[in-house]
Structures are given as C-alpha cells and as structure tokens.
Amino acid sequence: MRCSLPMTKRKTLVPFLLAVLLCAVAAPSRADGIASSTELFLQLSSRPEAKIGANRSYVIPFLQGTGPLTRDNNIRTAFSAELSPISLNAATELTWTPVAFFQLAGGARAGSGWNIELFGKEIRGYGINRPRSALDPAKETVSSPFGGLLWNAFGGGALQFDLGALFPGDWNHIVFRAYQELRYKGNSSAGSRDSWYFENDDGENRNGFITYGSYVLGYQMPLKLNMIGLMAEMTRLLYDTPGREIWGDDLTQWMLSALANYTLTEDLSATLIVQARTRRNYISGDNDTFYQARILNENNKRHLEFFRVALILNYRLR
C-alpha cells in the first residue's frame, strides 16, 4: 500500500494527522522477523482531561547476537494519533536497542488545539498567553481553533537494568530505567518572545529547547498485577528569557508518580497512576497574573502538591 500524506498547512492539519495513523496502521509487515502490533488506548484523569488514541508499532531485529546482551537487539518504530476534547496530535518515534542495557531514541510530534468552556471555566487547548498591557499584568488568552501548528522534535538515551537478567526467576525482576532527552518545542503562530498554552497547561511554553528526564524503579511479577513502580520526571526550560530567575523559569520542575499495571485479559491492560508535582512559591502575583510578572520567594522557592490520578486502558488489536 502506498500512502500519500496531505500538505501540513493549517487548513489540512486535521487530515494530515489522521493520515499519519491511517498509513501506519495499513502498512503491511512483509519482512521476516518483523513483529508488529496495533493498540488502542483511553486515558482518564481526575483533572478535566481525557484522551483516546491508537498506536502502531514495528519491532525489527537489528545486529542481533547470541549472547544475553545482544540477542534482543532491535529497532522499534511507532506511529500514533490521539484525540482529546481540546486537541488533536500525531507522533512518530524510533528507538534503537544496540545492547540490552542501553537505548537511543528520537522522534517528532505535531498537533494543535482549541478551547472549550466546562462548568463556567475555560479549558485551553491552544492559545497565546500574555499580559493585558504593559501597565496591567493580568493575563489574557488570544486564540482561535487550530490557530497554530504545535510541534516538537527530540532525541535521547536510556540506561536500563533488570535483575532477572542476572538471576533468572519469575520473582526476580527488579527493573530500573533512566532516560534523558533534549527536546525543541515550537508554535508556528508564536514569536520568539510569546508564551503559549497547550492541553490546558500553565501557558509557560515558548519556542525553544528543554531537557527532560525520567527515572523508573519497578518490580515485575507473574500475576495479574504484573508491575508496581515509582517514577520521577524532571523538566528544565532552557529559554533565554531575560530576568527568568525572577519568576523561577530557571528552576527544574519535578513530577513524582506511583504506578501499577494490571492485566485484565490477554489483550487488555490498565495502568493506574497517582502523581504529585513541584510548584513555585511567590511573594507577588497569583494565578490571574501573567506568570512573568510574579516574583519568586527566594527563601522558599518550591512546594510539592497533589496533581492527579490517571487511568490508562490499553487494548491490543493484533
């Protein structure tokens, strides 16, 4: 099957994102040894957010050896599309495993959004975040549906370890994974000094680089409840905004999670995640103030607060 994707101008954004997934799902796996799968997922949350989507992946054996460190060497490619009440996205990712304990990854993501009102509150899928004027620091949102193409490209590497590889046994799988990546985020409608929202976040995104890391410690079991674990994620903004230390733009942001995965059937699994995050403490400004007009408390810069409970259901089609 030959796929022809439409141009990625704003008017063709929706068909482009849908075509990415269609081509990925329809593409056959003809080469011997290539494993492919298609999954549907549903994400629910205690916050006003929900997503549905599909993922098509291929695992290609590559430079495999006979020893325990190289016998599972492969390249994995994945194509996905997702829809929420305020956004539409498509993504692709490639992961190379040259040795059992190390991975290299790269990929890209594109999408856009729109705003809705829920229980009298605006839920922002997309918009430019700015102060009302030079004299009025109250924030305001300037947006239109699919007002810009939001995209990012990334590259990263991971170190991973499974105790069960050294001491075989169903109950010996204590796993650890540390991943670090460099990512560039962009908004086609934002200038170099504009801040913007995406998927109801804090509206502090800018066109530029960020670093992201995730660190997972888990225990895998031969049960329906097949994994429990802890995860820490860090994000550091590398924007060159003048005076960014005044409102804490230079501080590392942390997300802490406890997670559990449960196998409901052979093809259906559920992951439960409970998350907390760090937030900045201010001595001036509140949530209605444009964030760059706030002043950080230098004596007590951050606190930890509950973020959300999320449930992700995955169903494997084939």
Short mmCIF file of C-alpha atoms in Angstrom, two decimals:
data_model
loop_
_atom_site.label_atom_id
_atom_site.label_comp_id
_atom_site.label_asym_id
_atom_site.label_seq_id
_atom_site.Cartn_x
_atom_site.Cartn_y
_atom_site.Cartn_z
CA MET A 1 0.00 0.00 0.00
CA ARG A 2 1.27 3.43 -0.90
CA CYS A 3 0.27 6.31 1.38
CA SER A 4 0.10 9.94 0.25
CA LEU A 5 0.01 12.47 3.07
CA PRO A 6 -1.56 15.92 2.58
CA MET A 7 0.40 19.12 3.00
CA THR A 8 0.76 20.32 6.60
CA LYS A 9 -0.70 23.78 6.17
CA ARG A 10 -3.18 24.87 8.82
CA LYS A 11 -6.23 24.06 6.69
CA THR A 12 -5.03 20.49 6.18
CA LEU A 13 -3.81 19.83 9.70
CA VAL A 14 -6.66 17.51 10.68
CA PRO A 15 -6.46 15.24 7.62
CA PHE A 16 -2.66 15.19 7.90
CA LEU A 17 -2.75 13.93 11.49
CA LEU A 18 -5.37 11.31 10.69
CA ALA A 19 -3.48 10.19 7.57
CA VAL A 20 -0.30 9.57 9.59
CA LEU A 21 -2.10 6.97 11.68
CA LEU A 22 -4.00 5.50 8.72
CA CYS A 23 -0.80 4.91 6.76
CA ALA A 24 0.93 3.37 9.78
CA VAL A 25 -1.93 1.01 10.57
CA ALA A 26 -2.46 -0.03 6.95
CA ALA A 27 1.20 -0.64 6.15
CA PRO A 28 1.91 -4.37 5.96
CA SER A 29 4.78 -6.19 7.64
CA ARG A 30 6.37 -8.19 4.83
CA ALA A 31 9.89 -8.82 6.08
CA ASP A 32 10.59 -11.99 8.02
CA GLY A 33 11.15 -11.49 11.72
CA ILE A 34 9.38 -8.14 11.96
CA ALA A 35 6.83 -8.04 14.77
CA SER A 36 4.01 -5.51 14.54
CA SER A 37 1.13 -4.56 16.79
CA THR A 38 -1.74 -2.10 16.95
CA GLU A 39 -3.11 -0.76 20.22
CA LEU A 40 -5.99 1.47 21.20
CA PHE A 41 -5.82 3.50 24.41
CA LEU A 42 -8.13 5.52 26.59
CA GLN A 43 -6.78 7.92 29.22
CA LEU A 44 -8.99 9.20 32.04
CA SER A 45 -7.99 11.62 34.78
CA SER A 46 -9.19 13.43 37.89
CA ARG A 47 -8.39 16.66 36.01
CA PRO A 48 -10.59 17.95 33.15
CA GLU A 49 -8.71 15.90 30.57
CA ALA A 50 -9.27 12.71 28.63
CA LYS A 51 -7.71 11.18 25.53
CA ILE A 52 -8.34 8.40 23.08
CA GLY A 53 -5.86 7.23 20.51
CA ALA A 54 -4.18 4.47 18.59
CA ASN A 55 -0.61 3.30 18.22
CA ARG A 56 1.00 1.18 15.51
CA SER A 57 4.48 -0.21 16.19
CA TYR A 58 7.05 -2.38 14.43
CA VAL A 59 9.98 -4.20 16.04
CA ILE A 60 12.75 -5.03 13.57
CA PRO A 61 15.64 -7.34 14.58
CA PHE A 62 18.91 -5.48 14.03
CA LEU A 63 22.52 -6.59 14.66
CA GLN A 64 21.38 -9.40 16.94
CA GLY A 65 23.94 -11.67 18.56
CA THR A 66 23.83 -14.88 20.53
CA GLY A 67 24.77 -13.53 23.96
CA PRO A 68 22.35 -12.18 26.60
CA LEU A 69 23.39 -8.57 25.89
CA THR A 70 22.73 -8.65 22.13
CA ARG A 71 20.24 -11.42 21.36
CA ASP A 72 17.26 -8.99 21.55
CA ASN A 73 18.87 -6.09 19.68
CA ASN A 74 16.27 -4.31 17.56
CA ILE A 75 14.89 -1.11 16.11
CA ARG A 76 11.37 -0.17 17.14
CA THR A 77 9.29 2.34 15.19
CA ALA A 78 5.94 3.66 16.39
CA PHE A 79 3.27 5.86 14.86
CA SER A 80 0.40 7.24 16.93
CA ALA A 81 -2.54 9.61 16.82
CA GLU A 82 -4.62 10.90 19.71
CA LEU A 83 -7.71 13.00 20.21
CA SER A 84 -8.89 14.87 23.31
CA PRO A 85 -11.79 17.31 23.79
CA ILE A 86 -9.29 20.15 23.22
CA SER A 87 -6.53 18.79 20.97
CA LEU A 88 -5.51 16.54 18.08
CA ASN A 89 -1.99 15.14 17.73
CA ALA A 90 0.12 12.71 15.73
CA ALA A 91 3.59 11.42 16.59
CA THR A 92 6.33 9.12 15.40
CA GLU A 93 9.25 7.65 17.33
CA LEU A 94 12.23 5.42 16.60
CA THR A 95 14.09 3.51 19.33
CA TRP A 96 17.30 1.58 18.73
CA THR A 97 18.47 -1.02 21.25
CA PRO A 98 22.13 -1.79 20.40
CA VAL A 99 22.68 -3.64 23.67
CA ALA A 100 20.31 -4.87 26.37
CA PHE A 101 21.08 -2.11 28.89
CA PHE A 102 21.10 0.89 26.53
CA GLN A 103 18.68 2.57 24.10
CA LEU A 104 18.77 5.57 21.76
CA ALA A 105 15.51 7.30 20.82
CA GLY A 106 14.34 10.08 18.55
CA GLY A 107 11.06 11.33 17.19
CA ALA A 108 8.67 14.16 16.48
CA ARG A 109 5.16 15.22 17.35
CA ALA A 110 2.71 17.67 15.77
CA GLY A 111 -0.75 18.86 16.63
CA SER A 112 -2.99 21.74 17.55
CA GLY A 113 -5.97 22.54 19.73
CA TRP A 114 -8.96 24.66 20.59
CA ASN A 115 -10.65 25.97 23.72
CA ILE A 116 -13.89 24.88 25.37
CA GLU A 117 -15.86 26.04 28.39
CA LEU A 118 -16.60 23.48 31.10
CA PHE A 119 -18.63 24.33 34.23
CA GLY A 120 -18.03 28.02 33.61
CA LYS A 121 -14.26 27.63 33.27
CA GLU A 122 -12.26 27.91 30.06
CA ILE A 123 -10.22 24.81 29.23
CA ARG A 124 -7.40 25.90 26.94
CA GLY A 125 -6.24 23.52 24.25
CA TYR A 126 -4.35 26.25 22.44
CA GLY A 127 -3.66 29.97 22.87
CA ILE A 128 -1.12 32.73 23.28
CA ASN A 129 -0.65 33.71 26.95
CA ARG A 130 0.18 37.39 27.53
CA PRO A 131 -0.43 40.31 29.91
CA ARG A 132 -3.24 42.70 29.07
CA SER A 133 -0.84 45.63 28.77
CA ALA A 134 2.47 46.97 29.99
CA LEU A 135 0.62 48.54 32.93
CA ASP A 136 -1.82 45.69 33.63
CA PRO A 137 -0.14 42.33 34.46
CA ALA A 138 -3.41 40.37 34.47
CA LYS A 139 -3.09 37.52 31.96
CA GLU A 140 -5.26 37.09 28.90
CA THR A 141 -5.53 34.43 26.22
CA VAL A 142 -5.51 35.14 22.49
CA SER A 143 -6.58 32.09 20.48
CA SER A 144 -8.59 30.61 17.65
CA PRO A 145 -9.31 26.94 16.87
CA PHE A 146 -6.25 25.37 15.20
CA GLY A 147 -4.59 28.78 15.43
CA GLY A 148 -1.12 27.33 15.05
CA LEU A 149 0.80 24.12 14.49
CA LEU A 150 2.40 22.94 17.74
CA TRP A 151 5.31 20.58 17.28
CA ASN A 152 8.38 19.18 18.94
CA ALA A 153 11.38 17.08 17.97
CA PHE A 154 13.54 15.16 20.41
CA GLY A 155 16.48 12.85 20.86
CA GLY A 156 17.53 10.95 23.95
CA GLY A 157 19.16 7.93 25.52
CA ALA A 158 18.30 5.44 28.25
CA LEU A 159 20.14 3.11 30.58
CA GLN A 160 18.09 0.17 31.86
CA PHE A 161 18.62 -2.81 34.13
CA ASP A 162 16.68 -5.95 35.04
CA LEU A 163 17.88 -8.02 38.00
CA GLY A 164 16.18 -11.03 36.44
CA ALA A 165 18.74 -10.99 33.62
CA LEU A 166 21.47 -11.79 36.16
CA PHE A 167 19.42 -14.03 38.43
CA PRO A 168 16.70 -15.73 36.33
CA GLY A 169 13.38 -16.30 38.03
CA ASP A 170 9.77 -15.18 37.80
CA TRP A 171 10.06 -13.17 41.02
CA ASN A 172 13.47 -11.61 40.42
CA HIS A 173 12.52 -8.81 38.03
CA ILE A 174 13.50 -5.61 39.80
CA VAL A 175 13.85 -3.12 36.96
CA PHE A 176 15.38 0.33 36.67
CA ARG A 177 15.40 2.77 33.75
CA ALA A 178 16.97 6.22 33.47
CA TYR A 179 16.16 8.29 30.39
CA GLN A 180 17.40 11.74 29.36
CA GLU A 181 16.40 13.76 26.31
CA LEU A 182 16.82 17.14 24.63
CA ARG A 183 13.65 18.49 23.04
CA TYR A 184 12.77 21.52 20.92
CA LYS A 185 9.20 22.81 21.15
CA GLY A 186 7.68 25.17 18.62
CA ASN A 187 4.45 27.01 17.84
CA SER A 188 4.08 28.22 14.25
CA SER A 189 2.00 31.24 15.34
CA ALA A 190 4.20 32.33 18.26
CA GLY A 191 7.03 34.84 18.10
CA SER A 192 10.34 34.41 19.87
CA ARG A 193 9.02 36.20 22.97
CA ASP A 194 5.50 34.77 23.02
CA SER A 195 4.27 32.29 25.64
CA TRP A 196 1.58 29.76 24.80
CA TYR A 197 -0.80 27.15 26.13
CA PHE A 198 -1.20 23.55 25.06
CA GLU A 199 -3.63 20.99 26.50
CA ASN A 200 -4.62 23.15 29.46
CA ASP A 201 -1.14 23.54 30.92
CA ASP A 202 0.19 26.67 32.67
CA GLY A 203 0.78 28.60 29.45
CA GLU A 204 4.51 28.96 30.04
CA ASN A 205 5.67 27.25 26.83
CA ARG A 206 7.97 29.13 24.46
CA ASN A 207 9.68 28.26 21.21
CA GLY A 208 12.96 26.77 22.37
CA PHE A 209 14.80 23.88 23.97
CA ILE A 210 14.03 21.96 27.14
CA THR A 211 15.67 18.98 28.82
CA TYR A 212 13.55 16.13 30.11
CA GLY A 213 14.43 13.11 32.21
CA SER A 214 12.54 10.16 33.67
CA TYR A 215 13.72 7.65 36.26
CA VAL A 216 11.72 4.49 36.98
CA LEU A 217 12.18 1.83 39.67
CA GLY A 218 9.76 -1.06 39.40
CA TYR A 219 9.02 -4.64 40.30
CA GLN A 220 7.55 -7.06 37.74
CA MET A 221 5.51 -10.06 38.91
CA PRO A 222 3.98 -13.15 37.25
CA LEU A 223 0.50 -12.06 38.38
CA LYS A 224 -2.47 -10.14 37.01
CA LEU A 225 -0.96 -7.21 38.86
CA ASN A 226 2.22 -7.51 36.83
CA MET A 227 4.11 -4.35 37.79
CA ILE A 228 4.30 -1.73 40.51
CA GLY A 229 6.75 1.14 40.47
CA LEU A 230 7.84 4.66 41.24
CA MET A 231 8.76 7.27 38.66
CA ALA A 232 10.37 10.70 38.89
CA GLU A 233 10.28 13.07 35.91
CA MET A 234 12.21 16.31 35.58
CA THR A 235 11.81 19.17 33.12
CA ARG A 236 14.19 22.10 32.80
CA LEU A 237 13.44 25.03 30.50
CA LEU A 238 16.39 26.37 28.52
CA TYR A 239 14.71 29.54 27.25
CA ASP A 240 16.85 32.68 27.17
CA THR A 241 14.12 34.96 28.53
CA PRO A 242 15.70 37.99 30.28
CA GLY A 243 15.07 38.02 34.05
CA ARG A 244 13.70 34.46 34.05
CA GLU A 245 15.13 33.78 37.51
CA ILE A 246 12.77 36.41 38.98
CA TRP A 247 9.67 34.23 38.44
CA GLY A 248 11.51 30.88 38.61
CA ASP A 249 11.66 29.96 34.94
CA ASP A 250 15.13 28.51 35.54
CA LEU A 251 14.00 26.06 38.23
CA THR A 252 13.80 22.33 37.50
CA GLN A 253 10.22 21.06 37.61
CA TRP A 254 9.55 17.61 39.10
CA MET A 255 6.68 15.17 38.69
CA LEU A 256 6.56 12.19 41.10
CA SER A 257 4.39 9.16 40.31
CA ALA A 258 3.34 5.86 41.83
CA LEU A 259 2.05 3.40 39.26
CA ALA A 260 0.61 -0.08 38.94
CA ASN A 261 -0.22 -2.12 35.85
CA TYR A 262 -2.92 -4.79 35.85
CA THR A 263 -3.64 -7.34 33.11
CA LEU A 264 -7.41 -7.61 32.71
CA THR A 265 -7.33 -10.00 29.73
CA GLU A 266 -4.68 -11.22 27.30
CA ASP A 267 -5.18 -8.09 25.18
CA LEU A 268 -6.48 -5.54 27.71
CA SER A 269 -4.43 -3.90 30.47
CA ALA A 270 -4.96 -0.99 32.86
CA THR A 271 -2.38 1.33 34.37
CA LEU A 272 -3.22 3.41 37.45
CA ILE A 273 -1.03 6.45 38.16
CA VAL A 274 -1.07 8.80 41.17
CA GLN A 275 1.01 11.95 40.70
CA ALA A 276 2.35 14.91 42.65
CA ARG A 277 4.37 17.84 41.29
CA THR A 278 6.52 20.72 42.43
CA ARG A 279 5.10 24.25 42.24
CA ARG A 280 6.75 27.62 42.73
CA ASN A 281 6.09 29.84 45.74
CA TYR A 282 5.57 33.54 45.02
CA ILE A 283 5.62 36.63 47.20
CA SER A 284 3.88 38.69 44.50
CA GLY A 285 1.27 37.70 41.91
CA ASP A 286 -1.34 34.92 41.75
CA ASN A 287 -2.94 32.61 39.18
CA ASP A 288 -4.65 35.56 37.48
CA THR A 289 -1.32 37.36 37.00
CA PHE A 290 0.80 36.80 33.89
CA TYR A 291 3.50 34.47 35.15
CA GLN A 292 6.43 36.72 34.19
CA ALA A 293 5.02 39.45 36.43
CA ARG A 294 5.21 37.24 39.52
CA ILE A 295 8.12 37.35 41.98
CA LEU A 296 9.60 34.13 43.35
CA ASN A 297 10.06 33.59 47.08
CA GLU A 298 13.84 33.21 47.27
CA ASN A 299 13.72 31.74 50.77
CA ASN A 300 11.20 29.03 49.92
CA LYS A 301 11.13 28.55 46.16
CA ARG A 302 9.01 25.42 45.74
CA HIS A 303 6.45 23.17 47.35
CA LEU A 304 5.03 19.75 46.49
CA GLU A 305 1.33 19.35 45.71
CA PHE A 306 -1.05 16.64 44.52
CA PHE A 307 -1.52 16.73 40.75
CA ARG A 308 -3.87 13.98 39.56
CA VAL A 309 -4.99 10.36 39.47
CA ALA A 310 -4.97 8.90 35.96
CA LEU A 311 -6.17 5.61 34.49
CA ILE A 312 -4.90 4.39 31.12
CA LEU A 313 -6.57 1.45 29.36
CA ASN A 314 -4.67 -0.28 26.54
CA TYR A 315 -6.28 -2.75 24.15
CA ARG A 316 -4.18 -4.70 21.66
CA LEU A 317 -5.94 -5.31 18.37
CA ARG A 318 -3.28 -7.52 16.80
#
